[in-house]
Short mmCIF file of C-alpha atoms in Angstrom, two decimals:
data_model
loop_
_atom_site.label_atom_id
_atom_site.label_comp_id
_atom_site.label_asym_id
_atom_site.label_seq_id
_atom_site.Cartn_x
_atom_site.Cartn_y
_atom_site.Cartn_z
CA MET A 1 0.01 0.00 -0.02
CA SER A 2 1.16 3.49 -0.78
CA ALA A 3 1.77 5.65 2.25
CA HIS A 4 0.25 8.59 0.39
CA LYS A 5 -3.36 7.61 -0.18
CA PRO A 6 -5.90 5.22 1.30
CA GLN A 7 -6.63 1.90 -0.28
CA SER A 8 -9.76 1.96 -2.37
CA GLY A 9 -12.41 -0.73 -2.72
CA LEU A 10 -11.81 -2.27 0.71
CA HIS A 11 -14.72 -4.23 2.15
CA TYR A 12 -14.61 -3.56 5.86
CA GLU A 13 -16.61 -5.80 8.14
CA SER A 14 -18.80 -2.81 9.08
CA GLU A 15 -20.03 -2.64 5.46
CA LEU A 16 -21.71 -6.00 5.99
CA VAL A 17 -23.59 -4.85 9.09
CA PRO A 18 -26.98 -3.13 8.61
CA GLN A 19 -27.11 0.51 9.68
CA TYR A 20 -30.22 1.89 11.33
CA PRO A 21 -31.19 5.55 11.94
CA GLN A 22 -32.01 4.63 15.55
CA GLU A 23 -28.27 4.14 16.11
CA ARG A 24 -27.87 7.89 15.70
CA PHE A 25 -30.43 8.78 18.37
CA PHE A 26 -29.48 11.35 21.04
CA ILE A 27 -31.68 12.50 23.90
CA PRO A 28 -32.66 16.17 23.68
CA VAL A 29 -30.41 18.61 25.56
CA THR A 30 -32.08 21.68 27.04
CA THR A 31 -29.20 22.88 29.24
CA LYS A 32 -25.74 22.08 27.90
CA PRO A 33 -23.26 20.18 30.04
CA GLY A 34 -20.73 22.62 31.49
CA ALA A 35 -23.27 25.48 31.65
CA TYR A 36 -23.34 27.60 34.81
CA LEU A 37 -26.25 26.89 37.13
CA GLY A 38 -25.34 28.99 40.16
CA PRO A 39 -23.11 29.07 43.21
CA GLN A 40 -22.54 25.89 45.18
CA LEU A 41 -24.60 26.66 48.27
CA PRO A 42 -23.55 24.97 51.52
CA LYS A 43 -25.63 21.91 52.42
CA HIS A 44 -25.49 22.87 56.10
CA PRO A 45 -25.29 26.68 56.28
CA ASP A 46 -23.87 28.30 59.41
CA PRO A 47 -26.85 29.83 61.21
CA THR A 48 -24.59 32.51 62.67
CA GLN A 49 -23.68 33.81 59.19
CA PRO A 50 -25.89 35.75 56.74
CA ALA A 51 -27.74 33.46 54.34
CA THR A 52 -26.06 33.01 50.96
CA THR A 53 -28.19 33.18 47.82
CA GLU A 54 -27.33 32.41 44.22
CA HIS A 55 -27.33 36.16 43.53
CA ASP A 56 -24.53 36.87 46.00
CA ALA A 57 -21.58 35.46 44.04
CA PRO A 58 -20.39 36.68 40.63
CA VAL A 59 -20.26 34.13 37.83
CA PRO A 60 -16.66 33.03 37.24
CA LEU A 61 -15.37 34.06 33.84
CA LEU A 62 -14.57 30.40 33.16
CA PHE A 63 -18.29 29.67 33.13
CA GLN A 64 -19.44 32.68 31.19
CA PRO A 65 -20.30 32.20 27.48
CA LEU A 66 -18.01 33.50 24.76
CA THR A 67 -19.11 34.38 21.23
CA VAL A 68 -16.78 34.59 18.23
CA LYS A 69 -18.65 35.26 14.95
CA ASN A 70 -21.43 32.61 14.87
CA LEU A 71 -19.73 30.41 17.44
CA THR A 72 -21.04 30.67 20.99
CA LEU A 73 -19.35 28.57 23.66
CA THR A 74 -21.07 27.55 26.87
CA ASN A 75 -17.91 28.12 28.87
CA ARG A 76 -14.23 29.13 28.36
CA PHE A 77 -12.74 25.63 28.43
CA MET A 78 -11.10 24.38 25.25
CA VAL A 79 -9.71 20.90 24.70
CA ALA A 80 -6.45 21.44 22.78
CA PRO A 81 -5.56 19.19 19.84
CA MET A 82 -3.69 16.05 20.87
CA CYS A 83 -2.22 13.55 18.41
CA MET A 84 -3.55 10.08 19.15
CA TYR A 85 -1.72 8.17 16.39
CA SER A 86 -4.78 5.92 16.11
CA SER A 87 -5.80 6.25 12.43
CA LYS A 88 -5.40 4.06 9.38
CA ASP A 89 -5.01 5.97 6.10
CA GLY A 90 -6.14 9.08 7.95
CA PHE A 91 -9.56 7.69 8.87
CA TRP A 92 -11.15 8.13 12.29
CA SER A 93 -12.35 5.09 14.19
CA ASP A 94 -14.53 4.24 17.16
CA PHE A 95 -11.60 5.31 19.32
CA HIS A 96 -12.03 8.91 18.19
CA MET A 97 -15.72 8.83 19.08
CA ALA A 98 -14.96 7.63 22.60
CA HIS A 99 -11.96 9.92 23.06
CA LEU A 100 -13.44 13.18 21.83
CA GLY A 101 -16.98 12.40 22.91
CA SER A 102 -15.96 12.01 26.54
CA PHE A 103 -14.90 15.64 26.70
CA ALA A 104 -18.30 16.78 25.41
CA ILE A 105 -20.15 14.57 27.88
CA HIS A 106 -18.16 16.21 30.66
CA GLY A 107 -18.91 19.77 29.54
CA ALA A 108 -15.94 21.19 27.60
CA GLY A 109 -17.13 24.22 25.67
CA LEU A 110 -14.89 23.72 22.63
CA ILE A 111 -13.08 20.60 21.46
CA ILE A 112 -10.41 20.85 18.78
CA ALA A 113 -9.60 17.49 17.22
CA GLU A 114 -6.02 16.46 16.67
CA ALA A 115 -3.63 17.67 13.96
CA SER A 116 -5.07 16.27 10.71
CA ALA A 117 -2.88 16.20 7.67
CA VAL A 118 -3.95 18.20 4.61
CA GLN A 119 -1.70 15.98 2.45
CA PRO A 120 -0.66 12.36 3.04
CA ARG A 121 3.00 13.33 3.32
CA GLY A 122 2.05 15.90 5.93
CA ARG A 123 1.44 13.25 8.58
CA ILE A 124 3.80 12.83 11.48
CA SER A 125 3.32 9.07 11.27
CA PRO A 126 1.31 6.66 9.14
CA GLN A 127 -1.21 6.51 11.99
CA ASP A 128 -2.04 10.19 11.99
CA SER A 129 -5.49 11.65 11.38
CA GLY A 130 -6.08 12.98 7.89
CA ILE A 131 -8.36 15.40 6.11
CA TRP A 132 -6.82 15.26 2.62
CA SER A 133 -9.64 13.20 1.11
CA ASP A 134 -13.43 13.59 0.89
CA ASP A 135 -13.52 9.97 2.13
CA HIS A 136 -12.52 11.26 5.55
CA ILE A 137 -15.63 13.47 5.90
CA PRO A 138 -18.23 10.89 7.09
CA GLY A 139 -16.10 9.63 9.97
CA ILE A 140 -15.39 13.14 11.18
CA LYS A 141 -19.04 14.14 10.83
CA ARG A 142 -20.16 11.15 12.88
CA VAL A 143 -18.07 12.37 15.83
CA ALA A 144 -19.09 16.00 15.29
CA ASP A 145 -22.78 15.04 15.39
CA MET A 146 -22.28 13.27 18.70
CA ILE A 147 -20.40 16.22 20.20
CA HIS A 148 -23.01 18.72 19.02
CA ALA A 149 -25.74 16.54 20.51
CA GLN A 150 -24.12 17.00 23.93
CA GLY A 151 -24.04 20.78 23.50
CA SER A 152 -20.32 21.30 22.87
CA LYS A 153 -18.71 22.86 19.81
CA MET A 154 -16.05 21.20 17.71
CA GLY A 155 -13.18 22.08 15.39
CA ILE A 156 -10.24 20.36 13.80
CA GLN A 157 -6.58 21.30 13.45
CA LEU A 158 -5.36 21.52 9.84
CA ALA A 159 -1.75 20.46 9.73
CA HIS A 160 1.35 19.55 7.76
CA ALA A 161 4.24 18.02 9.71
CA GLY A 162 6.99 19.36 7.46
CA ARG A 163 10.41 18.06 8.41
CA LYS A 164 8.97 16.12 11.38
CA ALA A 165 6.98 13.80 9.09
CA SER A 166 7.33 10.08 8.26
CA LEU A 167 8.09 8.82 11.74
CA GLN A 168 7.16 5.57 13.41
CA PRO A 169 4.06 5.94 15.56
CA PRO A 170 4.81 5.94 19.31
CA TYR A 171 2.74 2.88 20.23
CA ASN A 172 3.81 0.29 17.64
CA THR A 173 6.15 -0.26 14.73
CA VAL A 174 4.93 -0.22 11.14
CA PRO A 175 6.77 -1.61 8.11
CA GLU A 176 9.23 0.84 6.54
CA SER A 177 7.21 0.56 3.35
CA ASP A 178 4.43 2.50 5.10
CA LEU A 179 6.77 5.47 5.53
CA TRP A 180 7.75 8.08 2.92
CA LEU A 181 11.32 8.71 3.91
CA ASP A 182 12.27 10.15 0.52
CA ASP A 183 9.37 12.63 0.42
CA VAL A 184 9.73 14.52 3.71
CA VAL A 185 9.60 18.24 2.85
CA ALA A 186 10.64 21.52 4.41
CA PRO A 187 11.32 25.11 3.37
CA THR A 188 15.02 24.23 3.24
CA GLY A 189 16.39 20.79 2.43
CA GLY A 190 19.11 18.95 4.27
CA LEU A 191 18.13 20.09 7.77
CA PRO A 192 16.57 17.17 9.73
CA TRP A 193 15.01 17.93 13.10
CA SER A 194 17.33 15.42 14.73
CA SER A 195 19.76 12.67 13.73
CA SER A 196 16.94 10.15 14.03
CA ASN A 197 14.56 12.07 11.75
CA PRO A 198 14.49 11.76 7.95
CA THR A 199 16.43 14.41 6.03
CA PRO A 200 13.92 16.65 4.26
CA ARG A 201 14.09 17.96 0.71
CA GLU A 202 13.25 21.52 -0.22
CA LEU A 203 9.76 22.37 -1.44
CA SER A 204 9.51 23.96 -4.86
CA VAL A 205 7.40 27.09 -5.30
CA ASP A 206 4.83 25.00 -7.21
CA GLU A 207 4.67 22.52 -4.30
CA ILE A 208 4.25 25.40 -1.87
CA GLN A 209 1.24 26.60 -3.84
CA GLU A 210 -0.17 23.05 -3.94
CA THR A 211 0.16 22.88 -0.16
CA VAL A 212 -1.62 26.22 0.26
CA LYS A 213 -4.49 24.92 -1.84
CA ALA A 214 -4.53 21.68 0.21
CA PHE A 215 -5.20 23.68 3.37
CA GLY A 216 -8.13 25.39 1.64
CA GLN A 217 -9.58 22.09 0.46
CA ALA A 218 -9.24 20.68 3.96
CA ALA A 219 -11.24 23.65 5.29
CA ILE A 220 -14.02 22.84 2.83
CA ARG A 221 -14.09 19.26 4.12
CA ALA A 222 -14.22 20.48 7.71
CA HIS A 223 -17.28 22.55 6.87
CA LYS A 224 -18.94 19.63 5.10
CA ALA A 225 -18.31 17.55 8.20
CA GLY A 226 -20.30 20.07 10.24
CA LEU A 227 -17.39 21.52 12.21
CA ASP A 228 -17.78 24.92 13.84
CA ILE A 229 -14.18 26.13 13.52
CA VAL A 230 -10.85 25.21 11.97
CA GLU A 231 -7.45 25.75 13.52
CA ILE A 232 -4.40 26.20 11.33
CA HIS A 233 -1.36 24.53 12.93
CA GLY A 234 1.52 27.00 12.77
CA ALA A 235 3.40 25.78 15.83
CA HIS A 236 5.62 23.04 17.28
CA GLY A 237 8.16 22.73 14.50
CA TYR A 238 5.77 21.64 11.77
CA LEU A 239 5.76 23.01 8.23
CA ILE A 240 4.36 26.49 8.82
CA HIS A 241 6.64 27.01 11.83
CA ASN A 242 9.55 25.76 9.68
CA PHE A 243 8.86 28.59 7.28
CA LEU A 244 8.47 31.24 9.97
CA SER A 245 11.71 30.54 11.82
CA PRO A 246 15.06 31.69 10.39
CA VAL A 247 16.59 28.62 12.03
CA THR A 248 14.79 26.31 9.63
CA ASN A 249 14.11 28.62 6.68
CA ARG A 250 17.23 29.55 4.73
CA ARG A 251 15.54 30.16 1.40
CA THR A 252 16.58 33.07 -0.77
CA ASP A 253 13.40 33.42 -2.80
CA GLN A 254 10.11 35.13 -1.95
CA TYR A 255 9.52 32.61 0.88
CA GLY A 256 12.74 33.22 2.79
CA GLY A 257 14.92 35.97 4.24
CA SER A 258 12.89 38.83 5.72
CA LEU A 259 10.07 38.27 8.19
CA GLU A 260 7.59 39.34 5.52
CA ASN A 261 8.92 36.62 3.22
CA ARG A 262 9.09 33.95 5.90
CA ALA A 263 5.47 34.74 6.87
CA ARG A 264 4.29 34.61 3.26
CA PHE A 265 3.47 30.88 3.35
CA LEU A 266 1.40 31.23 6.53
CA LEU A 267 -0.51 34.26 5.28
CA GLU A 268 -1.27 32.64 1.94
CA ILE A 269 -2.69 29.66 3.85
CA VAL A 270 -4.75 31.95 6.09
CA ARG A 271 -6.24 33.74 3.09
CA GLU A 272 -6.96 30.48 1.27
CA VAL A 273 -8.64 28.94 4.31
CA ARG A 274 -10.62 32.11 4.91
CA ALA A 275 -11.76 32.08 1.28
CA GLN A 276 -12.89 28.44 1.49
CA PHE A 277 -14.38 28.36 4.99
CA PRO A 278 -17.75 30.07 5.58
CA ALA A 279 -17.23 33.73 6.51
CA GLU A 280 -19.52 33.39 9.53
CA LYS A 281 -17.36 30.70 11.07
CA PRO A 282 -14.17 31.60 12.96
CA ILE A 283 -10.61 30.51 12.14
CA SER A 284 -8.00 29.85 14.80
CA LEU A 285 -4.24 29.86 14.35
CA ARG A 286 -1.88 28.04 16.71
CA VAL A 287 1.57 29.52 17.00
CA SER A 288 4.76 28.89 18.87
CA ALA A 289 5.75 32.21 20.42
CA THR A 290 9.45 31.25 20.67
CA ASP A 291 11.88 28.58 19.58
CA TRP A 292 13.43 28.66 23.06
CA VAL A 293 16.97 28.85 21.63
CA GLU A 294 17.82 32.46 22.37
CA TYR A 295 20.69 31.16 24.57
CA LEU A 296 22.48 29.98 21.40
CA GLY A 297 22.79 33.52 20.07
CA GLY A 298 21.94 34.46 16.54
CA GLU A 299 18.54 34.92 14.95
CA SER A 300 15.67 32.61 15.88
CA TRP A 301 11.90 32.75 16.33
CA GLU A 302 10.75 34.80 19.32
CA ILE A 303 7.89 36.83 20.75
CA GLU A 304 8.53 40.09 18.86
CA GLN A 305 8.13 38.34 15.50
CA THR A 306 5.12 36.44 16.86
CA VAL A 307 3.38 39.72 17.74
CA GLN A 308 3.96 41.02 14.22
CA ILE A 309 2.66 37.91 12.45
CA ALA A 310 -0.34 37.90 14.80
CA LYS A 311 -1.24 41.34 13.46
CA TRP A 312 -0.83 40.18 9.87
CA ALA A 313 -2.79 36.97 10.52
CA ARG A 314 -5.64 38.95 12.14
CA ASP A 315 -5.81 41.24 9.11
CA ALA A 316 -5.79 38.20 6.78
CA GLY A 317 -8.78 36.61 8.52
CA VAL A 318 -7.75 34.89 11.75
CA ASP A 319 -10.14 35.34 14.66
CA ILE A 320 -8.49 33.31 17.41
CA LEU A 321 -4.84 32.96 18.32
CA HIS A 322 -3.81 29.87 20.29
CA VAL A 323 -0.46 30.66 21.84
CA SER A 324 1.98 27.81 22.50
CA SER A 325 5.80 27.60 22.14
CA GLY A 326 8.75 25.50 21.09
CA GLY A 327 9.05 22.33 19.04
CA ASN A 328 11.12 23.66 16.14
CA VAL A 329 14.67 23.01 17.27
CA GLU A 330 16.07 19.96 19.05
CA GLU A 331 18.37 22.20 21.14
CA GLN A 332 15.47 24.07 22.71
CA LYS A 333 15.59 24.73 26.45
CA ILE A 334 12.06 25.15 27.68
CA ASP A 335 11.53 26.68 31.09
CA ALA A 336 8.33 24.76 31.73
CA GLY A 337 6.13 25.23 34.80
CA PRO A 338 2.58 26.21 35.73
CA SER A 339 1.25 28.85 33.29
CA TYR A 340 4.69 29.11 31.64
CA GLN A 341 3.27 30.14 28.26
CA VAL A 342 0.68 32.59 29.61
CA PRO A 343 3.06 35.60 29.39
CA PHE A 344 3.21 35.08 25.62
CA ALA A 345 -0.57 35.02 25.36
CA TRP A 346 -0.80 38.12 27.55
CA ARG A 347 1.68 40.00 25.39
CA ILE A 348 -0.34 39.23 22.26
CA LYS A 349 -3.64 40.13 23.96
CA LYS A 350 -2.19 43.52 24.94
CA ASP A 351 -0.48 44.29 21.61
CA VAL A 352 -2.88 42.80 19.06
CA PRO A 353 -6.46 43.97 19.70
CA GLY A 354 -9.21 42.22 17.83
CA LEU A 355 -8.04 38.67 18.45
CA VAL A 356 -9.54 36.17 20.87
CA VAL A 357 -6.46 34.77 22.67
CA VAL A 358 -6.12 31.23 23.99
CA ALA A 359 -3.72 30.48 26.85
CA VAL A 360 -2.31 26.94 27.18
CA GLY A 361 0.46 25.17 28.99
CA ILE A 362 0.27 23.44 32.42
CA ILE A 363 -2.97 25.13 33.43
CA VAL A 364 -4.34 22.46 35.72
CA THR A 365 -6.67 23.99 38.31
CA GLY A 366 -9.86 25.95 38.18
CA ARG A 367 -8.44 28.79 40.29
CA GLN A 368 -5.37 29.05 38.12
CA ALA A 369 -7.49 29.23 34.95
CA GLU A 370 -9.92 31.72 36.43
CA ASP A 371 -7.11 34.00 37.56
CA ILE A 372 -5.67 34.10 34.03
CA LEU A 373 -9.05 35.27 32.73
CA GLN A 374 -9.65 37.71 35.56
CA ASP A 375 -6.23 39.25 34.97
CA GLN A 376 -7.18 39.69 31.28
CA LYS A 377 -4.22 37.65 30.10
CA ALA A 378 -6.38 35.48 27.78
CA ASP A 379 -9.96 34.88 26.72
CA LEU A 380 -10.01 31.10 26.57
CA ILE A 381 -8.19 28.40 28.53
CA ALA A 382 -6.95 25.33 26.65
CA GLY A 383 -5.84 22.08 28.21
CA ALA A 384 -4.43 18.90 26.79
CA ARG A 385 -2.87 16.42 29.19
CA ILE A 386 -5.10 17.67 32.01
CA PHE A 387 -8.12 16.45 30.02
CA LEU A 388 -6.44 13.08 29.52
CA ARG A 389 -5.93 12.76 33.27
CA GLU A 390 -9.27 14.31 34.11
CA PRO A 391 -11.89 14.16 31.32
CA SER A 392 -14.13 15.84 33.91
CA PHE A 393 -11.72 18.78 34.35
CA VAL A 394 -14.57 21.24 33.71
CA LEU A 395 -16.66 19.73 36.53
CA ASN A 396 -13.69 19.53 38.87
CA ALA A 397 -12.86 23.18 38.24
CA ALA A 398 -16.44 24.14 39.00
CA LYS A 399 -16.31 22.33 42.27
CA GLU A 400 -13.03 24.05 43.15
CA LEU A 401 -14.57 27.47 42.36
CA LYS A 402 -17.67 26.55 44.39
CA VAL A 403 -20.10 26.80 41.52
CA LYS A 404 -22.66 24.35 40.20
CA VAL A 405 -22.65 23.50 36.48
CA LYS A 406 -24.83 21.25 34.40
CA MET A 407 -23.84 17.61 34.09
CA SER A 408 -25.03 15.52 31.19
CA ALA A 409 -28.47 14.09 31.92
CA GLN A 410 -27.16 10.53 31.85
CA TYR A 411 -24.39 11.36 34.37
CA GLU A 412 -26.37 13.59 36.73
CA ARG A 413 -26.80 10.79 39.25
CA GLY A 414 -23.05 10.81 39.74
CA ARG A 415 -23.01 14.37 41.13
CA ARG A 416 -21.34 14.78 44.51
#
């Protein structure tokens, strides 16, 4: 089998099983899981203290709705994209329904599905999610329908792995014939991410334009699948980040050199996605605010350039900026700790008005998340590993903040 396109004409066992509309039944949802219901009143109030009513406490910002274009979120919790390496030929499986659906059942306002390759060679591994084919639409839509039925909103991250492509998946080993070691691409050839990564070749200008169009076509598929938002992956050392950073982009044509030239690929993608995705639906962009290699000296990617491209991206059609960091250079030294990326988000929120800003990075408690919003350092709070450890992170944060939020009807009996 070619690593670049799914096999056609396969007769999966599921094709032999009758499908019934009753299998797509969902109970009606009147109040969405994760919606604010009121303060958590004490079960045994102190008779010596004034009585507390639900009007006494302000609603935490975490549990206030947020509207961006036609997208209204029940709360400010966002599940960040997380690669699951659980796809065959880019297709989603029952695993994706269980994985993503659990976050909706537990009340996350917005769920962004994992990095999904816009071209087959844009996968990190052969087991990555894909959105390069119309054949991928039904599987994505099935999950989106389930998430919408719970009351959550859903998007997908449009991605190309660049020089970090064609790797073995982390959970198992696939035959080398499933890889595409001679077709790993980057803005500049001959610069592998590490000694264990394939050496990339340089993209031609024609191939760059094909890739831009591929992002646009992927956005069309996302809309057809019923998704509410798309996120362009411009972070973590993947193809767009490769173009942005002078460490990995040494081109001398219109796509290299100055910041304007290095940002050209990103901005062409933003404009193409904006042209192909409905105007009333928002677009998010994920960026790495720094390469974390300033200690090496010389030019690299850092926050000042990130602020500038945020302004350009906003003007080109981006509505939401999801601010992460790192991933582009093996020598990076990341000073990780609670809220360690929040200062980057705060800087962009202050300097680039008109963007909804997402903070992410070791935000693991309700109080921590609420303080970030109260201090106006971000508008949305994204979590990744915290949702893997605690799919009910939204409910746990509510309990910590002493507020009551809606649980899914089927899970209400589990309330404590």
